[in-house]
CSV table of C-alpha atoms in Angstrom, one decimal:
chain,number,residue,atom,x,y,z
A,1,MET,CA,9.5,-9.6,-11.5
A,2,HIS,CA,7.2,-10.4,-8.6
A,3,ILE,CA,5.5,-7.6,-6.6
A,4,LEU,CA,3.7,-8.2,-3.3
A,5,ALA,CA,1.1,-6.1,-1.7
A,6,TRP,CA,-0.2,-6.9,1.8
A,7,ASN,CA,-1.2,-5.5,5.2
A,8,PHE,CA,0.6,-6.7,8.3
A,9,GLU,CA,-1.8,-5.1,10.7
A,10,PHE,CA,1.0,-3.8,12.9
A,11,ALA,CA,2.2,-7.3,13.8
A,12,PRO,CA,4.6,-6.9,16.7
A,13,ARG,CA,8.0,-8.6,17.0
A,14,ARG,CA,7.0,-11.0,19.7
A,15,GLY,CA,3.5,-11.7,18.3
A,16,LYS,CA,2.4,-15.1,17.1
A,17,ALA,CA,1.3,-13.8,13.7
A,18,LEU,CA,4.6,-12.2,12.6
A,19,PRO,CA,6.7,-15.4,12.0
A,20,VAL,CA,3.9,-16.8,9.8
A,21,LEU,CA,3.5,-13.4,7.9
A,22,LYS,CA,7.2,-13.3,7.3
A,23,ASP,CA,7.4,-16.9,6.2
A,24,ARG,CA,4.5,-16.3,3.7
A,25,TYR,CA,6.3,-13.2,2.4
A,26,ALA,CA,9.6,-15.1,2.0
A,27,ALA,CA,7.8,-18.0,0.2
A,28,THR,CA,6.7,-15.7,-2.6
A,29,ASN,CA,10.3,-14.6,-3.4
A,30,ALA,CA,9.0,-11.1,-4.0
A,31,ASP,CA,11.4,-8.7,-5.6
A,32,ILE,CA,9.5,-5.8,-4.1
A,33,GLY,CA,7.0,-5.7,-1.3
A,34,ILE,CA,4.5,-2.9,-0.6
A,35,LEU,CA,3.4,-3.4,3.0
A,36,SER,CA,0.8,-1.4,4.9
A,37,GLU,CA,0.5,-1.2,8.7
A,38,VAL,CA,3.9,-2.5,9.7
A,39,ARG,CA,6.2,-2.1,12.6
A,40,ALA,CA,9.6,-0.8,11.5
A,41,ASP,CA,11.3,-3.3,14.0
A,42,ALA,CA,9.4,-6.3,12.6
A,43,MET,CA,10.0,-6.3,8.9
A,44,PRO,CA,10.7,-9.1,6.4
A,45,ASP,CA,14.2,-9.4,5.1
A,46,GLY,CA,15.3,-6.8,2.6
A,47,HIS,CA,16.0,-3.1,2.2
A,48,ALA,CA,13.0,-1.2,3.7
A,49,ILE,CA,11.9,2.4,3.5
A,50,PHE,CA,9.0,4.0,5.3
A,51,ALA,CA,6.5,6.9,5.3
A,52,SER,CA,6.8,9.4,8.1
A,53,PRO,CA,5.8,8.0,11.5
A,54,ASP,CA,3.3,10.8,12.0
A,55,TRP,CA,-0.2,10.3,10.5
A,56,ALA,CA,-2.1,12.3,13.1
A,57,TYR,CA,-3.0,9.2,15.2
A,58,SER,CA,-1.5,8.0,18.5
A,59,ALA,CA,0.5,4.9,17.7
A,60,HIS,CA,3.4,2.7,18.8
A,61,PRO,CA,6.7,4.5,18.0
A,62,GLN,CA,7.7,1.7,15.5
A,63,ALA,CA,4.3,1.8,13.7
A,64,ARG,CA,4.3,2.9,10.1
A,65,LYS,CA,1.2,3.1,7.8
A,66,ILE,CA,3.1,2.2,4.6
A,67,SER,CA,6.5,0.7,3.7
A,68,LEU,CA,8.5,-0.5,0.7
A,69,VAL,CA,10.8,-3.6,0.8
A,70,SER,CA,13.2,-4.5,-1.9
A,71,LYS,CA,16.0,-7.1,-2.5
A,72,SER,CA,18.1,-4.1,-3.7
A,73,PRO,CA,18.9,-0.8,-2.0
A,74,TRP,CA,16.8,2.4,-2.5
A,75,ARG,CA,17.6,5.9,-3.7
A,76,ASN,CA,15.6,9.1,-4.4
A,77,VAL,CA,13.4,8.3,-1.3
A,78,HIS,CA,10.6,10.8,-0.8
A,79,THR,CA,7.9,11.0,1.8
A,80,PRO,CA,5.7,14.0,2.5
A,81,ARG,CA,6.2,16.0,5.8
A,82,SER,CA,3.4,18.4,5.3
A,83,GLY,CA,0.8,17.0,7.7
A,84,ARG,CA,-2.6,15.8,6.8
A,85,PRO,CA,-3.8,14.3,4.6
A,86,LEU,CA,-0.6,12.9,3.0
A,87,GLU,CA,2.0,12.7,5.8
A,88,GLY,CA,2.6,9.2,7.1
A,89,ARG,CA,0.6,7.6,4.2
A,90,LEU,CA,2.9,8.0,1.2
A,91,VAL,CA,6.5,6.9,0.4
A,92,SER,CA,8.4,6.5,-2.9
A,93,GLY,CA,11.8,5.5,-4.1
A,94,VAL,CA,13.8,4.0,-6.9
A,95,THR,CA,15.2,0.4,-6.6
A,96,ASN,CA,16.5,-2.2,-9.0
A,97,ALA,CA,14.7,-5.5,-9.8
A,98,GLU,CA,15.9,-8.0,-12.3
A,99,GLY,CA,18.5,-5.5,-13.6
A,100,GLN,CA,15.9,-2.7,-14.2
A,101,ASP,CA,15.6,0.4,-12.2
A,102,CYS,CA,11.9,1.1,-11.2
A,103,LEU,CA,10.1,3.9,-9.4
A,104,VAL,CA,8.0,2.4,-6.6
A,105,ILE,CA,5.3,4.3,-4.8
A,106,GLY,CA,3.5,3.0,-1.7
A,107,MET,CA,0.4,4.6,-0.2
A,108,CYS,CA,-2.2,3.9,2.4
A,109,ILE,CA,-5.4,5.7,1.5
A,110,PRO,CA,-7.3,6.6,4.7
A,111,TRP,CA,-10.3,4.4,5.5
A,112,SER,CA,-13.8,5.8,5.4
A,113,PHE,CA,-14.0,6.6,9.1
A,114,CYS,CA,-10.5,8.1,9.4
A,115,HIS,CA,-10.6,11.0,12.0
A,116,VAL,CA,-14.3,10.4,12.4
A,117,THR,CA,-14.7,8.1,15.4
A,118,SER,CA,-10.9,7.9,16.2
A,119,GLY,CA,-7.8,10.0,15.7
A,120,GLN,CA,-8.6,13.7,15.6
A,121,ARG,CA,-12.4,13.2,15.4
A,122,ASP,CA,-12.8,16.3,13.3
A,123,SER,CA,-14.0,14.8,10.0
A,124,GLU,CA,-17.1,13.4,8.3
A,125,ARG,CA,-17.1,9.9,6.8
A,126,TRP,CA,-15.0,9.7,3.6
A,127,GLN,CA,-13.7,13.3,4.1
A,128,GLU,CA,-10.1,12.4,4.9
A,129,HIS,CA,-10.1,9.7,2.2
A,130,LYS,CA,-11.2,12.1,-0.5
A,131,ALA,CA,-8.8,14.8,0.8
A,132,PHE,CA,-5.9,12.4,0.4
A,133,LEU,CA,-6.9,11.5,-3.1
A,134,ALA,CA,-7.4,15.2,-4.1
A,135,ALA,CA,-3.9,16.0,-2.8
A,136,LEU,CA,-2.2,13.1,-4.7
A,137,PRO,CA,-1.8,14.6,-8.2
A,138,ASP,CA,0.1,17.7,-7.0
A,139,GLU,CA,2.3,15.6,-4.7
A,140,LEU,CA,3.1,12.8,-7.1
A,141,GLY,CA,3.0,14.7,-10.4
A,142,PRO,CA,6.6,15.7,-10.2
A,143,VAL,CA,7.7,12.2,-9.0
A,144,LEU,CA,5.9,10.6,-11.9
A,145,GLU,CA,7.8,12.6,-14.5
A,146,THR,CA,10.1,9.7,-15.2
A,147,ASP,CA,10.8,7.3,-18.0
A,148,LEU,CA,11.3,4.5,-15.5
A,149,PRO,CA,8.8,1.7,-15.1
A,150,VAL,CA,6.4,2.7,-12.3
A,151,ILE,CA,4.9,0.5,-9.7
A,152,LEU,CA,2.3,2.0,-7.4
A,153,GLY,CA,0.5,0.0,-4.7
A,154,GLY,CA,-0.7,-0.3,-1.1
A,155,ASP,CA,-3.9,-0.2,0.8
A,156,PHE,CA,-6.5,1.5,-1.4
A,157,ASN,CA,-9.4,0.7,0.9
A,158,HIS,CA,-11.5,-0.2,-2.1
A,159,THR,CA,-12.2,-3.4,-4.0
A,160,PHE,CA,-12.1,-3.5,-7.8
A,161,PRO,CA,-14.8,-3.7,-9.1
A,162,ARG,CA,-16.4,-1.5,-6.5
A,163,ALA,CA,-18.6,-3.3,-4.0
A,164,ARG,CA,-19.7,-1.3,-1.0
A,165,THR,CA,-17.5,1.7,-0.9
A,166,ASN,CA,-18.4,5.3,-1.7
A,167,GLU,CA,-18.9,5.7,-5.5
A,168,ALA,CA,-17.4,9.2,-5.7
A,169,ALA,CA,-14.3,8.1,-3.7
A,170,HIS,CA,-13.9,5.0,-5.8
A,171,ALA,CA,-14.1,7.1,-9.0
A,172,MET,CA,-11.3,9.4,-7.6
A,173,VAL,CA,-9.0,6.4,-7.4
A,174,SER,CA,-9.8,5.4,-10.9
A,175,ASP,CA,-9.4,8.9,-12.2
A,176,PHE,CA,-6.0,9.3,-10.6
A,177,LEU,CA,-4.7,6.1,-12.1
A,178,ALA,CA,-6.0,7.1,-15.5
A,179,ARG,CA,-4.5,10.6,-15.3
A,180,PHE,CA,-1.0,9.2,-14.8
A,181,ASP,CA,-1.5,6.2,-17.2
A,182,LEU,CA,-1.3,3.7,-14.4
A,183,LYS,CA,-3.0,0.3,-15.1
A,184,LEU,CA,-4.5,-1.6,-12.2
A,185,ALA,CA,-3.0,-5.1,-12.1
A,186,THR,CA,-5.2,-6.5,-9.4
A,187,GLU,CA,-8.7,-6.2,-10.8
A,188,ALA,CA,-9.4,-9.9,-11.2
A,189,PRO,CA,-10.1,-13.2,-9.3
A,190,PRO,CA,-9.2,-15.0,-7.1
A,191,PHE,CA,-10.2,-12.4,-4.6
A,192,GLU,CA,-14.0,-12.7,-4.3
A,193,GLY,CA,-14.4,-8.9,-3.9
A,194,ARG,CA,-12.2,-8.9,-0.8
A,195,LEU,CA,-8.8,-7.5,-2.0
A,196,LEU,CA,-8.0,-4.0,-0.6
A,197,ASN,CA,-4.3,-3.9,-1.2
A,198,HIS,CA,-3.6,-3.3,-4.9
A,199,ILE,CA,-0.9,-2.8,-7.5
A,200,ALA,CA,-0.9,-0.6,-10.5
A,201,VAL,CA,1.8,-0.3,-13.1
A,202,ARG,CA,3.1,1.9,-16.0
A,203,GLY,CA,5.8,0.8,-18.4
A,204,ALA,CA,5.3,-2.9,-17.4
A,205,THR,CA,2.9,-5.7,-18.3
A,206,ALA,CA,0.9,-7.4,-15.6
A,207,GLY,CA,0.8,-11.2,-15.7
A,208,SER,CA,-0.4,-13.8,-13.2
A,209,LEU,CA,-1.8,-13.0,-9.8
A,210,THR,CA,-1.4,-15.2,-6.6
A,211,ARG,CA,-3.5,-14.8,-3.5
A,212,ILE,CA,-1.9,-14.8,-0.1
A,213,GLU,CA,-4.2,-16.1,2.6
A,214,ASN,CA,-4.7,-14.2,5.9
A,215,MET,CA,-5.7,-17.3,8.0
A,216,SER,CA,-3.6,-19.9,9.7
A,217,GLY,CA,-5.0,-22.8,11.6
A,218,GLY,CA,-8.3,-21.1,12.1
A,219,ASN,CA,-6.6,-17.9,13.4
A,220,GLN,CA,-6.6,-14.6,11.5
A,221,LEU,CA,-3.1,-13.3,10.9
A,222,THR,CA,-4.2,-10.0,9.5
A,223,ASP,CA,-7.5,-8.5,8.4
A,224,HIS,CA,-6.4,-8.3,4.7
A,225,ILE,CA,-5.7,-11.0,2.2
A,226,GLY,CA,-2.6,-10.3,0.1
A,227,VAL,CA,-1.5,-10.5,-3.5
A,228,VAL,CA,1.6,-11.2,-5.6
A,229,ALA,CA,1.6,-9.9,-9.2
A,230,ARG,CA,4.0,-11.1,-11.8
A,231,LEU,CA,5.2,-8.2,-14.0
A,232,CYS,CA,7.1,-8.3,-17.2
A,233,LEU,CA,9.4,-5.4,-18.0
A,234,PRO,CA,10.2,-4.2,-21.5
């Protein structure tokens, strides 16, 4: 099974970047994609589900902070509608890949300046980020009470190992993963400390990783490189 995690940086339907992004997505033959910062009307082929369109920022009506794409349909779809800090940044569902049902969770953890210099402008640096992580266990605890293989991914806004991000915030991510027995699959080269979109798993074994470049002909398609992880199910 191949799982992709990437950021489309809200590439619009008529933009020059979108055809290249979609071609690179298709070339991976990913069974499941976890895509941050997308437009709902500009998605790769497949069955897509999205977080709420409201994440307390002014945005294009089609903009979504996190989405999940699968070759198979989704069921048991859940996304919080409780406002900040989770709404618009979290979505989960069950889909089938290679004959196996899997619980997939996509999240977009707020960046360090969220609601500091933009958005609601009522927070200090890292405040919204930490509030999101603090709220995750209560929100996802019931969802994670499953015997299905679990795939969690999205924009973590951290590198692994930690490079320049807040130490306490980075530890909160690691503590959450450990609490729910989720193993990070993307803590390895060839990412040169640049990978922000990650994949963690439970009930599956992580294999090879493939880097997806974010440049094309000297032009930046998106501000994130991407990754495809090969997973082996029991």
